[in-house]
Amino acid sequence: MPLPLLPQQDFYITHRILPFDYAMPALEASTDHYGMGYVISGDRFTITPKHTYYHRKGELGMMPPYLYHRTMPLSPEAGIPYEGILVKFSPKFIEPFTASVGQSVFDDIYSHRVSKFLPEDSEKILAHLRKMLETYKSDFPQKTALLQYMLYEFLLTVLWLRLDDDDSIPHNTTLTPPILEAIFYMEQNYSKNPSLEETATVAGYSPAYFSKLFHAQLGKSYSDYFAVIKLKHVQHLLLSTDKTITEIAIDTGYRHVSNLSEHFRKLTGMSPLQYRRLQKTNADALNPK
Amino acid sequence: MPLPLLPQQDFYITHRILPFDYAMPALEASTDHYGMGYVISGDRFTITPKHTYYHRKGELGMMPPYLYHRTMPLSPEAGIPYEGILVKFSPKFIEPFTASVGQSVFDDIYSHRVSKFLPEDSEKILAHLRKMLETYKSDFPQKTALLQYMLYEFLLTVLWLRLDDDDSIPHNTTLTPPILEAIFYMEQNYSKNPSLEETATVAGYSPAYFSKLFHAQLGKSYSDYFAVIKLKHVQHLLLSTDKTITEIAIDTGYRHVSNLSEHFRKLTGMSPLQYRRLQKTNADALNPK
């Protein structure tokens, strides 16, 4: 499980850089703290029993206690180290805050698993985290109180600045651990196109039973769900890189560019290049220069 | 008196620019709020019954309720508008803070009438105030709670970053209003060299009685105290401008440069140029480039 807070410790913040291919070894949940993670570089795919999240550079992830989850790189092909700031705080540390603003405000803040911001606001969020880190490392006698107010200010600032856009994907049912393992495996190996048989073995079921269970929990067949996983990665590379469609096809494990294009058009109704153009135009409109 | 908070208002912040020669028309005290003022440009001379303060660019002044005070420009000859950020908050607004960190911490924060900072820390203090101002003007539903935490964070940050150097000048006794008026008049007109007779009229006393009262309250004769006022202004111009001694002599109302130099040497033991060189060397040592 995520490392617990030390005894008598109610707040912890760290800046960490992990290898680009770092993945949590198993489903884990904290029992004693709320977590928050800001991504400075690299990106994360996170799976929980009820949702799947994409957590990218400049975004803030919120993880309540007792929520089983597992994270892995979303774009391992980019080879970018996963750098981020991680915050942990105990329920006790946040009590004066919920007593003052109300539990519903706090719940609202934690209702987005991943908070997104306009680029300039994301910079503000990062600056605030860096200030907390600096304070945490200082020997200022009142630093616990200061960190407490900084955290409360931070939480309200997140509520204020975050965009409504929460693109976590809810599952139809609560996924069971074997199916979570299967999805994790599919994500981790998507460019190698793992077969239903191979993934069923990872989950510990026969192919026939796994196929049935998978469809029951996710509302989609194995191949349809896998198609969506691949599509998400292609879309991400179209927007975050200047790679050609041929290069993206190689990175994401398509044998021919034509397969990628056909697949893309079937799921989105447009060509990969149309998608890239359209999304970049929208992004420019959102962030006037 | 300083404008009170509106009913139901517990916090107020404003950015204001006043003419370079703005002076409070009379001794005043707030009855319902704590005040804080950060100087962005220009400077202030403040007098209270127990202290005299110099409040310059980049410094933060703290004003508790029920403290009679009066402010005026410290360097009117520079003609720089007085620009600053002013904060007011009610005792109620700060209650959760004192309940948490202790009254003594809050008292410690307010014990420096003027808090000074290293230049880079002063920038941080200003950035924090600007963030509060932005939040105050916003329509974020939780802005009151957010401003509260920002204020608490701000107060602790001031305690953390402020320099020990508090150069307010304590008076030997509590000054009475007529003597406060007299000092205010002397400061305001120092370059015109007001005579004891002229200032006694302002205070509403005969010259003889005023002279006795002045000495009793300030421990110095009128002419000795006035010499210190002039010295302070000369010192400030030596450090904050590149003016020649001749120019400074004209600005501060000396008839001849030689009078200034002799006066300066008598009070400090060095020449004006030695002082300028020495202080600038010290300042450079404090702020390594």
Coordinates of C-alpha atoms in Angstrom, one line a residue:
Chain A
M1 CA 0.0 0.0 0.0
P2 CA 1.2 3.6 -0.3
L3 CA 3.6 4.3 2.5
P4 CA 1.6 5.4 5.6
L5 CA 2.3 8.6 7.4
L6 CA 4.7 8.3 10.3
P7 CA 3.3 8.2 13.8
Q8 CA 2.5 11.8 15.0
Q9 CA 2.9 12.9 11.4
D10 CA -0.2 14.6 9.9
F11 CA 1.3 16.1 6.8
Y12 CA 3.9 15.0 4.3
I13 CA 5.0 16.4 1.0
T14 CA 7.7 15.2 -1.4
H15 CA 9.1 16.0 -4.8
R16 CA 9.9 12.7 -6.6
I17 CA 11.3 11.6 -9.9
L18 CA 10.6 8.0 -10.9
P19 CA 11.7 6.0 -14.0
F20 CA 9.5 6.5 -17.0
D21 CA 8.2 2.9 -16.8
Y22 CA 7.4 3.0 -13.0
A23 CA 4.2 1.1 -12.3
M24 CA 2.7 0.3 -8.9
P25 CA 3.3 -3.4 -8.4
A26 CA -0.3 -4.2 -7.2
L27 CA -3.6 -2.7 -6.3
E28 CA -3.1 -0.6 -3.1
A29 CA -5.1 1.7 -0.8
S30 CA -4.0 4.0 1.9
T31 CA -5.7 3.6 5.2
D32 CA -4.5 6.7 7.1
H33 CA -4.3 9.6 4.7
Y34 CA -5.6 11.5 1.8
G35 CA -3.3 11.8 -1.2
M36 CA -2.7 14.4 -3.9
G37 CA -0.3 14.2 -6.8
Y38 CA 0.7 16.8 -9.3
V39 CA 2.4 15.7 -12.5
I40 CA 5.4 17.8 -13.5
S41 CA 6.5 15.5 -16.3
G42 CA 5.4 12.1 -17.7
D43 CA 1.9 10.9 -17.2
R44 CA -0.2 8.3 -15.4
F45 CA -2.9 5.8 -16.1
T46 CA -4.8 5.0 -12.9
I47 CA -7.4 2.3 -12.4
T48 CA -9.8 2.0 -9.5
P49 CA -12.7 -0.3 -9.0
K50 CA -15.1 2.3 -10.2
H51 CA -13.1 4.5 -12.6
T52 CA -10.3 4.7 -15.0
Y53 CA -8.3 8.0 -15.1
Y54 CA -5.8 9.7 -17.3
H55 CA -3.5 11.9 -15.3
R56 CA -1.2 14.1 -17.4
K57 CA 1.3 16.9 -17.0
G58 CA 0.0 19.9 -15.1
E59 CA -3.0 18.0 -13.6
L60 CA -3.7 17.2 -10.0
G61 CA -4.9 13.8 -8.9
M62 CA -6.8 13.3 -5.7
M63 CA -6.8 10.0 -3.9
P64 CA -9.0 9.4 -0.8
P65 CA -8.1 6.7 1.8
Y66 CA -9.5 3.2 1.3
L67 CA -9.7 3.5 -2.4
Y68 CA -7.9 0.6 -4.2
H69 CA -5.9 1.9 -7.1
R70 CA -3.0 1.1 -9.3
T71 CA -1.0 3.5 -11.5
M72 CA 1.3 3.0 -14.5
P73 CA 2.7 5.2 -17.3
L74 CA 0.2 6.3 -19.9
S75 CA 2.8 6.9 -22.6
P76 CA 5.7 4.6 -21.9
E77 CA 6.8 5.0 -25.5
A78 CA 7.7 8.6 -24.8
G79 CA 10.3 7.5 -22.3
I80 CA 9.8 10.6 -20.1
P81 CA 10.5 10.2 -16.4
Y82 CA 7.6 10.6 -14.1
E83 CA 8.2 13.7 -12.0
G84 CA 5.7 15.0 -9.6
I85 CA 4.9 16.4 -6.2
L86 CA 3.1 14.1 -3.8
V87 CA 1.1 15.3 -0.7
K88 CA -0.3 13.2 2.1
F89 CA -2.4 14.5 5.0
S90 CA -4.3 12.8 7.8
P91 CA -8.1 13.2 8.3
K92 CA -7.3 14.9 11.6
F93 CA -5.2 17.5 9.7
I94 CA -8.2 18.5 7.7
E95 CA -10.8 18.6 10.5
P96 CA -10.7 22.4 11.2
F97 CA -11.2 22.9 7.4
T98 CA -14.2 20.7 7.1
A99 CA -15.6 22.2 10.4
S100 CA -15.3 25.7 8.9
V101 CA -16.2 25.3 5.2
G102 CA -18.4 22.2 5.6
Q103 CA -17.9 18.5 4.7
S104 CA -19.7 19.0 1.4
V105 CA -17.1 21.5 0.1
F106 CA -14.3 19.1 1.0
D107 CA -16.2 16.2 -0.7
D108 CA -16.7 18.4 -3.8
I109 CA -12.9 19.0 -4.0
Y110 CA -12.3 15.3 -3.8
S111 CA -15.0 14.4 -6.2
H112 CA -12.8 15.0 -9.2
R113 CA -10.2 12.3 -9.3
V114 CA -8.1 14.4 -11.7
S115 CA -8.4 18.2 -11.7
K116 CA -7.4 20.0 -14.8
F117 CA -6.5 23.7 -15.2
L118 CA -5.8 26.3 -17.8
P119 CA -2.0 26.4 -18.3
E120 CA -1.5 29.6 -16.4
D121 CA -3.6 28.3 -13.5
S122 CA -1.7 25.0 -13.5
E123 CA 1.5 27.1 -13.0
K124 CA -0.1 28.7 -10.0
I125 CA -1.0 25.3 -8.5
L126 CA 2.5 24.1 -9.0
A127 CA 4.0 27.3 -7.5
H128 CA 1.7 26.8 -4.4
L129 CA 3.0 23.2 -4.0
R130 CA 6.6 24.3 -4.3
K131 CA 6.0 26.9 -1.6
M132 CA 4.5 24.1 0.6
L133 CA 7.6 22.0 -0.1
E134 CA 9.9 24.8 0.8
T135 CA 8.0 25.4 4.1
Y136 CA 8.0 21.7 4.9
K137 CA 11.8 21.6 4.6
S138 CA 12.2 24.8 6.7
D139 CA 12.8 25.0 10.4
F140 CA 10.3 27.7 11.0
P141 CA 8.8 27.0 14.4
Q142 CA 5.2 27.6 13.3
K143 CA 5.6 25.5 10.1
T144 CA 2.8 23.0 11.0
A145 CA 0.2 25.7 11.4
L146 CA 1.6 27.4 8.3
L147 CA 1.4 24.2 6.2
Q148 CA -2.2 23.6 7.5
Y149 CA -3.3 27.0 6.2
M150 CA -1.4 26.6 3.0
L151 CA -3.2 23.3 2.5
Y152 CA -6.6 24.7 3.2
E153 CA -5.8 27.6 0.8
F154 CA -4.6 25.1 -1.7
L155 CA -7.7 23.0 -1.6
L156 CA -10.0 26.0 -2.1
T157 CA -7.8 27.3 -4.9
V158 CA -8.1 23.9 -6.6
L159 CA -11.9 24.1 -6.2
W160 CA -11.8 27.6 -7.6
L161 CA -9.5 27.1 -10.6
R162 CA -10.2 23.6 -11.8
L163 CA -12.0 23.1 -15.1
D164 CA -15.3 21.2 -15.1
D165 CA -13.8 18.8 -17.6
D166 CA -13.3 15.5 -15.5
D167 CA -12.5 12.9 -18.1
S168 CA -12.3 9.9 -15.8
I169 CA -14.2 7.0 -17.2
P170 CA -16.7 5.5 -14.9
H171 CA -17.2 1.7 -15.1
N172 CA -20.7 0.3 -15.2
T173 CA -20.1 -1.9 -12.2
T174 CA -17.6 -2.1 -9.5
L175 CA -14.7 -4.0 -11.0
T176 CA -13.4 -7.0 -9.2
P177 CA -9.6 -7.3 -8.5
P178 CA -9.0 -9.9 -11.3
I179 CA -10.6 -7.7 -13.9
L180 CA -8.7 -4.7 -12.6
E181 CA -5.5 -6.7 -13.0
A182 CA -6.6 -7.6 -16.5
I183 CA -7.2 -4.0 -17.5
F184 CA -3.9 -3.0 -15.9
Y185 CA -2.1 -5.6 -18.0
M186 CA -3.9 -4.6 -21.2
E187 CA -2.9 -0.9 -20.6
Q188 CA 0.7 -1.9 -19.7
N189 CA 1.1 -4.0 -22.8
Y190 CA -1.2 -2.4 -25.3
S191 CA 1.4 -1.9 -27.9
K192 CA 2.1 -5.7 -28.0
N193 CA -1.6 -6.4 -28.6
P194 CA -2.1 -9.0 -25.8
S195 CA -4.7 -11.6 -26.8
L196 CA -7.8 -12.5 -24.8
E197 CA -6.1 -15.8 -23.9
E198 CA -3.0 -14.2 -22.6
T199 CA -4.9 -11.7 -20.5
A200 CA -7.2 -14.3 -19.1
T201 CA -4.2 -16.2 -17.7
V202 CA -3.0 -13.0 -15.9
A203 CA -6.5 -12.7 -14.4
G204 CA -6.4 -16.4 -13.4
Y205 CA -9.5 -17.5 -15.4
S206 CA -10.2 -19.6 -18.4
P207 CA -10.6 -17.6 -21.6
A208 CA -14.3 -18.4 -21.9
Y209 CA -15.1 -17.4 -18.3
F210 CA -12.9 -14.3 -18.4
S211 CA -14.6 -13.2 -21.6
K212 CA -18.0 -13.5 -20.0
L213 CA -16.9 -11.8 -16.7
F214 CA -15.1 -9.0 -18.6
H215 CA -18.2 -8.2 -20.7
A216 CA -20.5 -8.3 -17.6
Q217 CA -18.3 -5.8 -15.6
L218 CA -17.3 -3.5 -18.4
G219 CA -20.3 -3.7 -20.8
K220 CA -17.9 -4.2 -23.7
S221 CA -16.2 -7.2 -25.2
Y222 CA -12.5 -7.7 -24.7
S223 CA -11.7 -6.6 -28.2
D224 CA -14.0 -3.6 -28.1
Y225 CA -12.5 -2.4 -24.8
F226 CA -9.0 -3.0 -26.1
A227 CA -9.8 -1.0 -29.2
V228 CA -10.7 2.0 -27.0
I229 CA -7.4 1.6 -25.0
K230 CA -5.5 1.8 -28.3
L231 CA -7.6 4.7 -29.5
K232 CA -6.8 6.7 -26.4
H233 CA -3.1 6.3 -26.9
V234 CA -3.3 7.2 -30.5
Q235 CA -5.3 10.3 -29.6
H236 CA -2.8 11.3 -27.0
L237 CA 0.2 11.0 -29.3
L238 CA -1.6 12.9 -32.0
L239 CA -2.0 15.9 -29.6
S240 CA 1.1 15.7 -27.5
T241 CA 3.7 15.0 -30.2
D242 CA 4.4 16.0 -33.8
K243 CA 4.9 12.4 -34.8
T244 CA 3.6 11.3 -38.2
I245 CA 0.8 8.7 -38.3
T246 CA 3.3 6.1 -39.4
E247 CA 5.4 6.7 -36.4
I248 CA 2.3 6.6 -34.1
A249 CA 1.2 3.4 -35.8
I250 CA 4.6 1.8 -34.9
D251 CA 4.5 3.1 -31.3
T252 CA 1.1 1.8 -30.6
G253 CA 1.5 -1.6 -32.2
Y254 CA -0.4 -1.3 -35.5
R255 CA 1.0 -3.5 -38.3
H256 CA 0.0 -1.0 -41.0
V257 CA -0.9 2.7 -41.0
S258 CA -4.0 1.8 -42.9
N259 CA -5.2 -0.3 -39.9
L260 CA -4.8 2.6 -37.6
S261 CA -6.6 5.0 -39.9
E262 CA -9.5 2.6 -40.4
H263 CA -9.7 1.8 -36.7
F264 CA -9.6 5.5 -35.8
R265 CA -12.3 6.5 -38.4
K266 CA -14.6 3.7 -37.2
L267 CA -14.4 4.9 -33.6
T268 CA -14.4 8.6 -34.0
G269 CA -15.9 9.3 -37.5
M270 CA -12.8 11.3 -38.6
S271 CA -9.3 10.7 -39.8
P272 CA -6.3 11.0 -37.3
L273 CA -5.1 14.2 -39.0
Q274 CA -8.6 15.7 -38.9
Y275 CA -8.7 15.0 -35.2
R276 CA -5.3 16.5 -34.6
R277 CA -6.2 19.7 -36.5
L278 CA -9.6 20.0 -34.8
Q279 CA -8.4 19.5 -31.2
K280 CA -5.4 21.9 -31.7
T281 CA -7.8 24.6 -33.0
N282 CA -10.0 24.1 -29.9
A283 CA -7.0 24.2 -27.6
D284 CA -5.8 27.5 -29.2
A285 CA -9.3 29.0 -28.7
L286 CA -9.2 28.0 -25.0
N287 CA -5.8 29.6 -24.4
P288 CA -5.6 32.9 -26.2
K289 CA -2.0 34.0 -26.8
Chain B
M1 CA -10.5 57.8 12.1
P2 CA -9.6 55.2 9.6
L3 CA -12.7 54.1 7.7
P4 CA -14.4 51.3 9.7
L5 CA -15.3 48.0 8.2
L6 CA -18.8 47.8 6.8
P7 CA -21.4 46.0 9.0
Q8 CA -21.1 42.2 8.4
Q9 CA -17.7 42.8 6.8
D10 CA -14.8 41.1 8.5
F11 CA -12.1 41.6 5.8
Y12 CA -11.2 44.3 3.4
I13 CA -8.3 44.8 1.1
T14 CA -7.5 47.6 -1.4
H15 CA -4.8 48.8 -3.6
R16 CA -4.5 52.6 -3.4
I17 CA -2.5 55.4 -4.8
L18 CA -2.5 58.7 -3.0
P19 CA -0.7 62.0 -3.8
F20 CA 2.9 62.2 -2.8
D21 CA 2.0 64.8 -0.1
Y22 CA -0.9 62.9 1.4
A23 CA -0.9 63.2 5.2
M24 CA -3.6 62.1 7.6
P25 CA -5.4 65.2 8.8
A26 CA -5.4 64.3 12.4
L27 CA -4.5 61.7 15.0
E28 CA -6.8 58.7 14.4
A29 CA -7.4 55.2 15.7
S30 CA -9.6 52.4 14.4
T31 CA -12.0 50.8 16.8
D32 CA -13.1 47.8 15.0
H33 CA -10.2 46.4 13.0
Y34 CA -6.5 45.5 12.7
G35 CA -4.7 47.2 9.8
M36 CA -1.7 46.3 7.7
G37 CA -0.2 48.4 5.0
Y38 CA 2.5 47.4 2.4
V39 CA 4.3 50.3 0.7
I40 CA 4.8 49.8 -3.1
S41 CA 6.1 53.3 -3.7
G42 CA 6.7 56.4 -1.7
D43 CA 7.2 56.3 2.0
R44 CA 5.6 57.2 5.3
F45 CA 6.5 58.7 8.6
T46 CA 4.1 57.5 11.3
I47 CA 3.8 58.9 14.8
T48 CA 2.0 57.2 17.7
P49 CA 2.0 58.2 21.4
K50 CA 4.7 55.7 22.2
H51 CA 6.7 55.3 19.0
T52 CA 7.9 57.0 15.8
Y53 CA 8.2 54.8 12.7
Y54 CA 9.8 55.1 9.3
H55 CA 7.8 53.0 6.8
R56 CA 9.5 52.6 3.4
K57 CA 9.0 50.8 0.1
G58 CA 8.8 47.0 0.5
E59 CA 8.0 47.2 4.2
L60 CA 4.8 46.1 5.9
G61 CA 3.2 48.2 8.7
M62 CA 1.0 46.7 11.3
M63 CA -1.6 48.8 13.1
P64 CA -3.7 47.4 15.9
P65 CA -7.1 48.9 16.9
Y66 CA -7.2 51.7 19.4
L67 CA -3.7 52.9 18.6
Y68 CA -3.7 56.7 17.9
H69 CA -1.5 57.4 14.9
R70 CA -0.9 59.9 12.2
T71 CA 1.0 59.4 9.0
M72 CA 2.7 61.7 6.4
P73 CA 5.2 61.4 3.7
L74 CA 8.8 60.8 4.8
S75 CA 10.4 62.2 1.7
P76 CA 8.0 64.7 0.2
E77 CA 10.9 66.2 -1.7
A78 CA 11.0 63.1 -3.9
G79 CA 7.5 63.8 -5.1
I80 CA 6.7 60.0 -5.4
P81 CA 3.0 59.1 -5.1
Y82 CA 2.2 56.9 -2.1
E83 CA 1.1 53.6 -3.5
G84 CA 0.3 50.6 -1.3
I85 CA -1.9 47.7 -0.4
L86 CA -4.1 48.2 2.7
V87 CA -5.7 45.3 4.6
K88 CA -8.2 45.5 7.4
F89 CA -9.6 42.6 9.4
S90 CA -11.9 42.3 12.4
P91 CA -10.9 40.6 15.6
K92 CA -13.5 38.0 14.9
F93 CA -11.9 37.1 11.6
I94 CA -8.7 36.2 13.3
E95 CA -10.2 34.2 16.2
P96 CA -9.7 30.7 14.7
F97 CA -6.1 31.7 14.1
T98 CA -5.3 32.8 17.6
A99 CA -7.3 29.7 18.9
S100 CA -5.0 27.5 16.9
V101 CA -1.5 29.1 17.1
G102 CA -2.0 30.9 20.4
Q103 CA -2.5 34.6 21.2
S104 CA 1.3 35.0 21.9
V105 CA 2.1 34.2 18.3
F106 CA -0.4 36.8 17.0
D107 CA 1.0 39.3 19.5
D108 CA 4.5 38.6 18.3
I109 CA 3.5 39.3 14.7
Y110 CA 1.9 42.6 15.7
S111 CA 4.8 43.5 18.0
H112 CA 6.8 44.9 15.1
R113 CA 5.1 48.1 13.9
V114 CA 7.0 47.9 10.6
S115 CA 8.3 44.6 9.3
K116 CA 11.3 44.7 7.0
F117 CA 12.3 41.9 4.6
L118 CA 15.2 41.0 2.3
P119 CA 14.3 42.3 -1.2
E120 CA 13.3 38.8 -2.6
D121 CA 11.2 38.1 0.5
S122 CA 9.5 41.5 0.2
E123 CA 8.5 40.5 -3.4
K124 CA 6.9 37.3 -2.0
I125 CA 5.0 39.3 0.6
L126 CA 3.7 41.6 -2.2
A127 CA 2.8 38.7 -4.4
H128 CA 0.8 37.2 -1.6
L129 CA -1.1 40.5 -1.0
R130 CA -1.8 40.7 -4.8
K131 CA -3.2 37.2 -4.7
M132 CA -5.5 38.2 -1.8
L133 CA -6.6 41.3 -3.7
E134 CA -7.4 39.1 -6.8
T135 CA -9.4 36.7 -4.6
Y136 CA -11.2 39.5 -2.8
K137 CA -12.4 40.9 -6.2
S138 CA -13.4 37.4 -7.4
D139 CA -16.9 35.9 -7.2
F140 CA -15.6 32.5 -6.0
P141 CA -18.3 31.2 -3.6
Q142 CA -15.8 30.2 -0.9
K143 CA -13.8 33.4 -1.1
T144 CA -14.4 34.4 2.5
A145 CA -12.9 31.1 3.8
L146 CA -10.1 31.3 1.2
L147 CA -9.2 34.9 2.3
Q148 CA -9.2 33.7 5.9
Y149 CA -6.6 31.0 5.2
M150 CA -4.7 33.3 2.9
L151 CA -4.5 35.9 5.8
Y152 CA -3.4 33.3 8.3
E153 CA -0.8 32.0 5.9
F154 CA 0.3 35.6 5.3
L155 CA 0.6 36.4 9.0
L156 CA 2.8 33.4 9.6
T157 CA 4.9 34.1 6.6
V158 CA 5.5 37.7 7.8
L159 CA 6.6 36.2 11.2
W160 CA 8.9 33.8 9.3
L161 CA 10.5 36.1 6.8
R162 CA 10.7 39.5 8.6
L163 CA 14.1 40.8 9.7
D164 CA 14.8 41.4 13.3
D165 CA 15.6 45.0 12.5
D166 CA 12.7 47.0 13.9
D167 CA 13.9 50.6 13.7
S168 CA 10.9 52.3 15.2
I169 CA 12.0 54.9 17.8
P170 CA 10.4 54.5 21.2
H171 CA 9.6 57.7 23.1
N172 CA 10.6 58.0 26.7
T173 CA 7.1 58.7 27.8
T174 CA 3.7 58.5 26.3
L175 CA 3.4 61.6 24.2
T176 CA 0.3 63.9 24.7
P177 CA -1.7 64.9 21.6
P178 CA -0.3 68.5 21.5
I179 CA 3.3 67.2 21.4
L180 CA 2.3 64.6 18.8
E181 CA 0.9 67.5 16.7
A182 CA 4.1 69.4 17.2
I183 CA 6.3 66.6 16.0
F184 CA 4.0 66.0 13.1
Y185 CA 4.3 69.7 12.2
M186 CA 8.1 69.6 12.5
E187 CA 8.4 66.5 10.3
Q188 CA 6.0 68.0 7.7
N189 CA 7.8 71.3 7.5
Y190 CA 11.4 70.2 8.4
S191 CA 12.9 71.7 5.2
K192 CA 11.5 75.1 6.1
N193 CA 13.2 74.9 9.6
P194 CA 10.1 75.8 11.7
S195 CA 11.1 77.8 14.8
L196 CA 10.3 76.8 18.4
E197 CA 7.8 79.8 18.5
E198 CA 6.0 78.7 15.3
T199 CA 5.7 75.1 16.5
A200 CA 4.6 76.1 20.0
T201 CA 1.7 78.0 18.3
V202 CA 0.6 74.8 16.4
A203 CA 0.6 72.9 19.7
G204 CA -1.4 75.7 21.4
Y205 CA 1.2 76.6 24.1
S206 CA 3.4 79.5 24.9
P207 CA 7.0 79.0 23.7
A208 CA 8.4 78.7 27.2
Y209 CA 5.8 76.2 28.4
F210 CA 6.0 74.2 25.1
S211 CA 9.8 74.1 25.4
K212 CA 9.6 72.6 28.9
L213 CA 6.8 70.1 28.0
F214 CA 8.7 69.0 24.8
H215 CA 11.9 68.3 26.8
A216 CA 10.0 66.5 29.5
Q217 CA 8.2 64.2 27.1
L218 CA 11.0 63.6 24.5
G219 CA 14.1 63.9 26.7
K220 CA 15.6 66.3 24.2
S221 CA 15.4 70.0 23.5
Y222 CA 13.4 71.3 20.6
S223 CA 16.6 72.1 18.6
D224 CA 18.3 68.7 19.4
Y225 CA 15.2 66.8 18.4
F226 CA 14.8 68.8 15.2
A227 CA 18.5 68.2 14.4
V228 CA 17.7 64.4 14.5
I229 CA 14.7 64.8 12.2
K230 CA 16.9 66.6 9.6
L231 CA 19.6 64.0 10.0
K232 CA 17.2 61.2 9.3
H233 CA 16.1 62.9 6.1
V234 CA 19.6 63.6 4.9
Q235 CA 20.6 59.9 5.6
H236 CA 17.6 58.7 3.7
L237 CA 18.4 60.8 0.7
L238 CA 22.1 59.7 0.8
L239 CA 21.0 56.1 0.5
S240 CA 17.9 56.2 -1.7
T241 CA 19.1 58.7 -4.3
D242 CA 22.3 59.6 -6.2
K243 CA 21.9 63.3 -5.4
T244 CA 25.0 65.3 -4.5
I245 CA 25.5 66.8 -1.1
T246 CA 24.7 70.2 -2.5
E247 CA 21.4 69.0 -3.9
I248 CA 20.5 67.2 -0.6
A249 CA 21.4 70.4 1.4
I250 CA 18.9 72.3 -0.8
D251 CA 16.2 69.7 -0.4
T252 CA 16.5 69.5 3.3
G253 CA 16.7 73.2 4.0
Y254 CA 20.3 73.9 4.8
R255 CA 21.6 77.3 3.8
H256 CA 25.1 76.0 3.0
V257 CA 26.6 72.6 2.3
S258 CA 29.1 73.2 5.0
N259 CA 26.3 73.5 7.6
L260 CA 25.0 70.1 6.5
S261 CA 28.4 68.5 6.6
E262 CA 29.3 69.9 10.0
H263 CA 25.8 68.9 11.4
F264 CA 26.2 65.4 10.0
R265 CA 29.7 64.9 11.4
K266 CA 28.6 66.2 14.8
L267 CA 25.8 63.7 15.1
T268 CA 27.3 60.6 13.3
G269 CA 31.1 61.1 13.6
M270 CA 31.5 60.7 9.8
S271 CA 31.0 62.8 6.7
P272 CA 27.9 62.3 4.5
L273 CA 29.9 60.6 1.7
Q274 CA 31.5 58.3 4.2
Y275 CA 28.1 57.3 5.5
R276 CA 26.8 56.8 1.9
R277 CA 29.7 54.5 1.0
L278 CA 29.6 52.5 4.3
Q279 CA 25.9 51.8 4.2
K280 CA 25.9 50.9 0.6
T281 CA 28.7 48.4 1.2
N282 CA 26.7 46.9 4.1
A283 CA 23.6 46.7 1.9
D284 CA 25.5 44.9 -0.8
A285 CA 26.9 42.4 1.7
L286 CA 23.3 41.7 2.9
N287 CA 22.0 41.1 -0.6
P288 CA 24.6 39.1 -2.5
K289 CA 24.0 39.3 -6.3

